[in-house]
Short mmCIF file of C-alpha atoms (C1' of nucleotides) in Angstrom, two decimals:
data_model
loop_
_atom_site.label_atom_id
_atom_site.label_comp_id
_atom_site.label_asym_id
_atom_site.label_seq_id
_atom_site.Cartn_x
_atom_site.Cartn_y
_atom_site.Cartn_z
CA MET A 1 21.21 55.37 125.47
CA GLU A 2 23.98 54.29 123.33
CA ASP A 3 23.11 57.49 121.25
CA SER A 4 27.07 57.68 119.83
CA ASN A 5 26.90 54.74 117.03
CA ARG A 6 24.94 55.73 114.06
CA GLY A 7 25.98 59.02 112.48
CA HIS A 8 25.43 61.71 114.62
CA SER A 9 23.16 64.60 113.24
CA ASN A 10 24.50 67.88 114.77
CA SER A 11 22.56 68.93 117.55
CA SER A 12 24.58 71.49 119.24
CA SER A 13 23.83 74.80 118.28
CA LEU A 14 24.62 76.69 115.53
CA GLN A 15 20.29 77.21 114.62
CA ARG A 16 19.73 77.80 111.65
CA PHE A 17 16.34 79.56 110.55
CA ALA A 18 14.53 79.53 107.16
CA PRO A 19 15.03 82.53 104.99
CA ASN A 20 10.99 83.35 104.91
CA GLY A 21 11.47 83.71 108.94
CA ASN A 22 9.99 80.64 109.41
CA VAL A 23 11.26 77.79 111.91
CA THR A 24 10.15 74.69 111.00
CA GLY A 25 12.95 74.09 109.85
CA PRO A 26 14.50 70.49 110.96
CA VAL A 27 17.10 72.56 111.80
CA ARG A 28 20.28 70.93 109.74
CA THR A 29 21.22 67.02 110.25
CA ARG A 30 24.64 67.47 108.85
CA TRP A 31 28.22 66.29 110.68
CA THR A 32 30.61 69.96 110.93
CA PRO A 33 33.18 68.50 112.48
CA LYS A 34 35.77 70.91 114.95
CA ALA A 35 39.13 71.06 113.83
CA GLU A 36 40.57 70.02 116.38
CA GLN A 37 38.76 66.75 115.69
CA ILE A 38 39.34 67.57 111.90
CA LEU A 39 43.64 67.51 113.01
CA ILE A 40 43.22 63.77 114.46
CA LEU A 41 41.18 62.17 112.28
CA GLU A 42 44.34 63.77 109.68
CA SER A 43 47.00 62.49 111.92
CA ILE A 44 45.12 59.16 112.08
CA PHE A 45 45.49 58.85 107.87
CA ASN A 46 49.30 60.04 107.66
CA SER A 47 49.96 58.02 109.92
CA GLY A 48 49.12 55.66 108.22
CA VAL A 49 45.64 54.02 109.22
CA VAL A 50 43.67 54.73 106.14
CA ASN A 51 40.71 52.39 105.75
CA PRO A 52 40.44 51.46 109.77
CA THR A 53 38.47 48.24 110.46
CA LYS A 54 35.19 48.34 112.82
CA ASP A 55 36.46 48.49 116.07
CA GLU A 56 39.70 51.05 114.76
CA THR A 57 36.62 52.99 113.48
CA ALA A 58 35.12 52.53 117.12
CA THR A 59 37.77 53.79 118.80
CA ILE A 60 38.16 56.69 116.79
CA ARG A 61 34.62 57.34 117.27
CA ARG A 62 35.17 57.63 120.95
CA LEU A 63 38.30 59.25 121.19
CA LEU A 64 36.84 62.29 118.93
CA GLU A 65 33.98 61.78 120.77
CA GLN A 66 35.77 64.01 123.48
CA LEU A 67 35.74 67.20 121.66
CA GLY A 68 32.11 66.57 120.24
CA PRO A 69 28.85 64.18 119.10
CA VAL A 70 30.40 62.19 116.74
CA GLY A 71 29.01 58.51 115.56
CA ASP A 72 30.97 55.83 113.99
CA ALA A 73 29.13 56.34 110.46
CA ASN A 74 30.71 59.78 110.55
CA VAL A 75 34.52 58.56 110.89
CA PHE A 76 34.04 55.62 108.29
CA TYR A 77 32.32 58.77 105.78
CA TRP A 78 35.28 60.69 106.68
CA PHE A 79 38.41 57.75 106.14
CA GLN A 80 36.10 56.03 103.01
CA ASN A 81 35.97 60.31 101.57
CA ARG A 82 39.34 60.37 102.64
CA ARG A 83 40.89 58.11 101.01
CA SER A 84 38.96 58.46 97.55
CA ARG A 85 39.86 62.03 97.70
CA SER A 86 43.60 61.11 97.96
CA ARG A 87 42.99 58.67 95.25
CA ARG A 88 42.15 61.34 93.72
CA ARG A 89 44.29 64.56 94.16
CA GLN A 90 47.15 61.95 93.50
CA ARG A 91 45.69 60.60 90.21
CA GLN A 92 45.33 64.98 89.15
CA LEU A 93 49.25 65.65 90.40
CA GLN A 94 50.15 62.22 88.13
CA ALA A 95 48.31 63.58 85.21
CA SER A 96 49.80 67.09 85.77
CA LEU A 97 52.86 66.36 85.58
CA VAL A 98 53.26 64.82 83.40
CA ALA A 99 51.92 66.94 81.34
CA ASP A 100 53.34 69.45 82.65
CA PRO A 101 57.04 68.10 84.53
CA ARG A 102 58.13 71.34 85.86
CA ALA A 103 54.82 72.00 88.41
CA ALA A 104 57.28 68.79 89.15
CA GLY A 105 58.99 70.32 93.28
CA VAL A 106 56.10 72.44 93.93
CA ALA A 107 53.32 69.39 95.40
CA GLN A 108 51.77 70.82 97.35
CA GLN A 109 50.15 69.62 100.55
CA VAL A 110 47.26 67.41 99.34
CA GLY A 111 46.87 64.95 101.95
CA GLY A 112 49.39 61.51 102.34
CA GLY A 113 47.93 59.73 99.34
CA VAL A 114 47.36 56.35 100.52
CA GLN A 115 49.39 53.56 98.67
CA SER A 116 48.19 52.64 96.07
CA SER A 117 47.51 48.99 96.77
CA SER A 118 44.66 47.16 99.15
CA ALA A 119 45.58 49.38 102.42
CA SER A 120 43.62 48.33 104.57
CA SER A 121 44.57 49.69 107.18
CA SER A 122 47.85 48.80 107.21
CA SER A 123 48.58 50.35 111.15
CA SER A 124 51.33 50.05 112.18
CA SER A 125 54.53 48.53 110.00
CA ALA A 126 56.61 50.98 107.03
CA ALA A 127 53.84 53.87 108.74
CA ASN A 128 54.81 57.06 107.28
CA VAL A 129 55.05 59.08 110.60
CA MET A 130 55.13 63.14 109.50
CA LEU A 131 53.16 65.81 111.97
CA MET A 132 54.24 66.00 115.12
CA ASP A 133 52.28 68.38 116.79
CA ASP A 134 50.50 68.60 119.42
CA SER A 135 48.07 66.52 118.02
CA ALA A 136 50.40 63.29 118.41
CA GLN A 137 48.86 63.62 122.29
CA TYR A 138 45.68 62.37 120.95
CA LEU A 139 48.04 59.76 118.68
CA PHE A 140 49.42 58.11 121.78
CA SER A 141 45.99 57.85 122.84
CA VAL A 142 45.00 55.36 120.43
CA SER A 143 48.21 53.70 120.53
CA ARG A 144 47.49 53.33 124.39
CA MET A 145 43.84 52.43 123.59
CA GLY A 146 44.96 50.05 121.60
CA LEU A 147 43.49 50.72 118.48
CA MET A 148 47.29 49.60 116.40
CA GLU A 149 47.65 46.34 117.50
CA SER A 150 43.81 45.37 117.61
CA THR A 151 42.73 44.02 121.07
CA GLN A 152 40.38 44.13 120.56
CA SER A 153 37.95 42.74 124.03
CA PRO A 154 35.56 40.85 123.62
CA VAL A 155 32.59 42.74 125.00
CA VAL A 156 30.00 42.46 122.10
CA ARG A 157 28.48 45.69 122.51
CA SER A 158 25.51 45.57 119.99
CA SER A 159 28.03 47.72 118.24
CA ASP A 160 27.40 46.43 115.10
CA VAL A 161 26.72 49.44 112.68
CA SER A 162 26.13 46.86 109.77
CA GLN A 163 23.38 49.11 107.68
CA LEU A 164 24.10 52.33 108.20
CA HIS A 165 21.73 53.69 105.18
CA HIS A 166 18.80 54.52 106.72
CA GLN A 167 20.10 57.87 107.56
CA PRO A 168 17.36 60.43 108.97
CA GLY A 169 16.31 62.89 105.84
CA MET B 1 51.61 71.79 76.48
CA GLU B 2 49.00 71.62 78.05
CA ASP B 3 49.94 72.71 81.40
CA SER B 4 47.02 71.90 83.38
CA ASN B 5 43.80 69.96 83.43
CA ARG B 6 43.23 70.88 86.62
CA GLY B 7 41.23 73.09 88.98
CA HIS B 8 42.83 76.46 87.03
CA SER B 9 43.34 79.11 89.45
CA ASN B 10 42.64 82.41 87.56
CA SER B 11 46.47 83.89 87.05
CA SER B 12 45.27 86.40 85.69
CA SER B 13 47.09 89.04 87.68
CA LEU B 14 44.40 89.09 90.12
CA GLN B 15 47.26 88.72 93.47
CA ARG B 16 44.22 89.54 96.70
CA PHE B 17 45.82 91.16 99.87
CA ALA B 18 43.68 91.68 102.85
CA PRO B 19 41.27 94.54 103.42
CA ASN B 20 44.28 95.25 105.82
CA GLY B 21 47.36 94.52 103.87
CA ASN B 22 47.87 91.21 105.91
CA VAL B 23 48.51 89.08 103.00
CA THR B 24 46.30 85.70 104.48
CA GLY B 25 47.48 82.93 103.59
CA PRO B 26 46.81 81.36 99.86
CA VAL B 27 44.60 83.92 98.22
CA ARG B 28 42.86 81.11 96.71
CA THR B 29 41.56 82.95 93.64
CA ARG B 30 38.69 80.92 92.00
CA TRP B 31 37.68 80.51 88.39
CA THR B 32 35.79 82.84 87.20
CA PRO B 33 34.32 81.87 82.96
CA LYS B 34 34.00 83.73 80.41
CA ALA B 35 30.97 84.64 78.91
CA GLU B 36 31.45 83.13 75.39
CA GLN B 37 32.40 80.40 78.66
CA ILE B 38 29.41 79.99 79.83
CA LEU B 39 27.63 80.21 76.40
CA ILE B 40 29.18 76.61 75.67
CA LEU B 41 28.58 75.17 78.81
CA GLU B 42 25.54 76.07 79.27
CA SER B 43 24.83 75.27 74.76
CA ILE B 44 26.17 71.95 75.52
CA PHE B 45 24.09 71.60 79.06
CA ASN B 46 20.78 72.67 77.03
CA SER B 47 22.18 69.79 74.27
CA GLY B 48 21.09 67.25 77.50
CA VAL B 49 24.51 66.81 77.67
CA VAL B 50 23.76 66.85 82.07
CA ASN B 51 26.49 65.21 83.17
CA PRO B 52 29.70 64.22 81.14
CA THR B 53 32.16 60.73 81.78
CA LYS B 54 35.64 61.61 83.15
CA ASP B 55 37.01 62.48 78.82
CA GLU B 56 33.91 64.04 77.72
CA THR B 57 34.87 66.71 80.21
CA ALA B 58 38.23 66.97 79.38
CA THR B 59 37.09 67.21 75.32
CA ILE B 60 35.08 70.59 76.55
CA ARG B 61 37.71 71.29 79.06
CA ARG B 62 40.28 72.04 76.07
CA LEU B 63 37.71 73.51 74.11
CA LEU B 64 36.73 76.10 76.84
CA GLU B 65 41.03 76.15 77.26
CA GLN B 66 40.96 77.97 73.70
CA LEU B 67 39.23 80.98 75.21
CA GLY B 68 41.24 81.13 78.73
CA PRO B 69 42.57 78.56 81.74
CA VAL B 70 40.47 76.94 82.61
CA GLY B 71 40.86 72.23 84.64
CA ASP B 72 38.94 70.17 84.27
CA ALA B 73 38.28 70.67 87.99
CA ASN B 74 36.29 73.91 86.96
CA VAL B 75 34.07 71.76 84.10
CA PHE B 76 33.46 68.94 86.34
CA TYR B 77 31.69 71.57 89.24
CA TRP B 78 30.43 73.48 86.72
CA PHE B 79 28.30 70.79 85.86
CA GLN B 80 27.71 69.60 88.78
CA ASN B 81 27.05 72.91 89.93
CA ARG B 82 24.88 73.24 87.49
CA ARG B 83 22.70 70.39 88.50
CA SER B 84 22.26 70.60 91.13
CA ARG B 85 21.59 74.14 91.27
CA SER B 86 19.08 72.99 88.24
CA ARG B 87 16.78 70.97 90.05
CA ARG B 88 17.10 72.88 93.23
CA ARG B 89 15.29 75.33 91.49
CA GLN B 90 12.38 73.60 89.34
CA ARG B 91 11.81 71.88 93.25
CA GLN B 92 11.16 75.69 94.86
CA LEU B 93 9.66 76.74 91.47
CA GLN B 94 6.89 73.88 91.93
CA ALA B 95 6.59 73.72 95.55
CA SER B 96 6.01 77.43 95.33
CA LEU B 97 2.94 76.56 92.37
CA VAL B 98 1.66 74.66 94.92
CA ALA B 99 1.52 76.49 97.86
CA ASP B 100 0.20 79.47 95.46
CA PRO B 101 -1.37 78.49 92.61
CA ARG B 102 -1.58 81.82 90.67
CA ALA B 103 1.86 81.85 90.28
CA ALA B 104 1.35 79.31 87.57
CA GLY B 105 1.89 80.78 84.22
CA VAL B 106 4.64 83.28 85.23
CA ALA B 107 7.29 80.45 84.52
CA GLN B 108 9.85 81.84 84.35
CA GLN B 109 13.04 81.02 82.41
CA VAL B 110 14.61 79.36 86.09
CA GLY B 111 17.23 77.57 83.37
CA GLY B 112 16.94 73.83 81.20
CA GLY B 113 15.73 72.20 84.19
CA VAL B 114 17.36 68.08 83.52
CA GLN B 115 14.64 65.78 82.94
CA SER B 116 15.23 63.63 85.35
CA SER B 117 16.99 61.83 87.96
CA SER B 118 19.96 59.43 86.60
CA ALA B 119 20.22 61.40 83.93
CA SER B 120 24.42 60.06 83.04
CA SER B 121 24.53 62.31 79.65
CA SER B 122 21.60 61.41 77.51
CA SER B 123 24.45 63.11 74.89
CA SER B 124 22.32 62.00 72.24
CA SER B 125 18.81 60.80 71.04
CA ALA B 126 16.55 62.25 71.93
CA ALA B 127 18.43 65.41 72.86
CA ASN B 128 16.21 68.22 73.98
CA VAL B 129 17.82 71.00 71.26
CA MET B 130 16.51 74.44 72.12
CA LEU B 131 18.69 77.23 70.49
CA MET B 132 20.93 77.70 68.00
CA ASP B 133 22.45 80.94 68.12
CA ASP B 134 26.34 81.55 68.10
CA SER B 135 27.01 78.95 70.17
CA ALA B 136 25.47 77.02 68.20
CA GLN B 137 29.06 76.26 66.21
CA TYR B 138 31.00 75.35 69.19
CA LEU B 139 28.76 72.55 69.55
CA PHE B 140 29.40 71.37 66.12
CA SER B 141 33.13 71.23 67.11
CA VAL B 142 32.24 69.99 69.76
CA SER B 143 30.25 67.15 67.92
CA ARG B 144 33.21 66.85 65.78
CA MET B 145 35.65 66.08 67.98
CA GLY B 146 33.38 63.10 69.50
CA LEU B 147 31.91 64.17 72.71
CA MET B 148 28.77 61.91 70.96
CA GLU B 149 30.65 59.60 70.83
CA SER B 150 32.53 58.14 74.70
CA THR B 151 34.58 55.05 73.23
CA GLN B 152 35.71 54.68 76.86
CA SER B 153 36.72 51.00 78.27
CA PRO B 154 33.80 49.29 79.65
CA VAL B 155 33.53 50.14 83.97
CA VAL B 156 33.71 47.21 85.66
CA ARG B 157 32.82 48.54 89.04
CA SER B 158 33.82 46.48 91.81
CA SER B 159 30.61 46.98 93.41
CA ASP B 160 31.39 44.47 96.21
CA VAL B 161 28.68 46.11 98.17
CA SER B 162 31.08 47.11 101.00
CA GLN B 163 28.78 47.09 103.58
CA LEU B 164 30.47 48.77 106.44
CA HIS B 165 33.39 47.06 106.46
CA HIS B 166 35.34 44.24 105.33
CA GLN B 167 38.15 43.19 106.76
CA PRO B 168 40.18 40.06 105.93
CA GLY B 169 41.01 39.64 108.83
"C1'" DA C 1 31.34 101.83 101.28
"C1'" DC C 2 28.32 98.25 101.90
"C1'" DC C 3 25.08 94.88 101.27
"C1'" DG C 4 22.82 91.06 98.59
"C1'" DT C 5 22.64 87.85 94.20
"C1'" DA C 6 25.23 84.14 92.09
"C1'" DT C 7 28.27 81.14 91.38
"C1'" DG C 8 32.46 78.21 91.88
"C1'" DA C 9 34.30 74.80 95.14
"C1'" DA C 10 34.87 71.98 99.22
"C1'" DT C 11 32.87 68.09 101.67
"C1'" DG C 12 29.13 65.07 104.12
"C1'" DA C 13 25.94 61.36 102.89
"C1'" DA C 14 24.32 58.50 100.26
"C1'" DT C 15 23.85 54.81 96.00
"C1'" DG C 16 25.76 50.93 93.08
"C1'" DC D 1 36.05 52.28 95.46
"C1'" DA D 2 33.77 55.52 92.53
"C1'" DT D 3 30.15 58.35 91.43
"C1'" DT D 4 25.95 61.24 92.69
"C1'" DC D 5 23.82 64.33 95.36
"C1'" DA D 6 22.63 67.99 99.01
"C1'" DT D 7 24.41 71.62 101.92
"C1'" DT D 8 27.13 73.95 103.07
"C1'" DC D 9 31.47 78.18 102.86
"C1'" DA D 10 34.28 81.70 100.18
"C1'" DT D 11 33.68 84.97 97.14
"C1'" DA D 12 33.42 87.94 92.76
"C1'" DC D 13 30.29 91.09 91.37
"C1'" DG D 14 26.71 94.72 90.67
"C1'" DG D 15 23.17 96.84 92.79
"C1'" DT D 16 22.05 100.67 96.03
#
DNA sequence: ACCGTATGAATGAATG
DNA sequence: CATTCATTCATACGGT
């Protein structure tokens, strides 16, 4: 009963009833990451892992899973969206400061800002380590688990999430 | 001196404090479009431009900017929400009249209702020109400014059909 | 003063 | 990776 890998549909708490009081509705299927999960994800992202490999994704998923139900697809989507949004913000920010140099310096927290190249999870190396609060312990767990070393065991657990495009409507 | 093309927060002296006098962080004030701005936006939307490209968005923003502070993001969000809600209302209306055929005929004004799915800003062509009130002058301005003539470089997408991951390993 | 609605903003999920 | 859709959150605003 490997219910893990696929995109997880939130099924815990938060029951939603139809506006007319009809309960026939299929109670929301979108993953809502918990605050701690987001913290972990952002820590990882900020640590330089902006585009995790398949196994890294699985590892991260396993980590997050300890705090609540989540699937590989969710993690994958999260990083994809994060990169995209990061880049967008970066561009907008750039444009803004070209248009108005006075805005320079304010540079509010818009995200780490992924390296422009095809940074396929430049894992270790010159990762721009930023904040090191409580969530750091999770990162340690990660490194211990081998996220940084991609020491993937030859255990092919049929965890091939290959096609995740078949989500129930 | 165009100080911003990014999501604009209302800068018109609307500082907001929590009811208890507590300044709860980043008082995120949201953009409140002026009546004339909404008129322009709806005119454009009704003229068939339901999904403006990036440069069209910039042009529209510039237009609106003459009536008050606004950013590209605001315009982007506006069209996105307009499309979404237009569709949603259309759906609900449909559902309603399937459920209760007696409701047919009332067909209240629920909005333009984007004609089809992939209507990627079918700008000119057979745009369903509807109302031609005062706001039409703005539209003329728009067309003069070249909103309809997206002189955009050929967008070649990498479209490498990224499965889940494609690591160079 | 509260409450319900309209709507700007954010983000997960998908598609190309 | 870019763009889009759907759903949800947050809030400005009008009604009672």
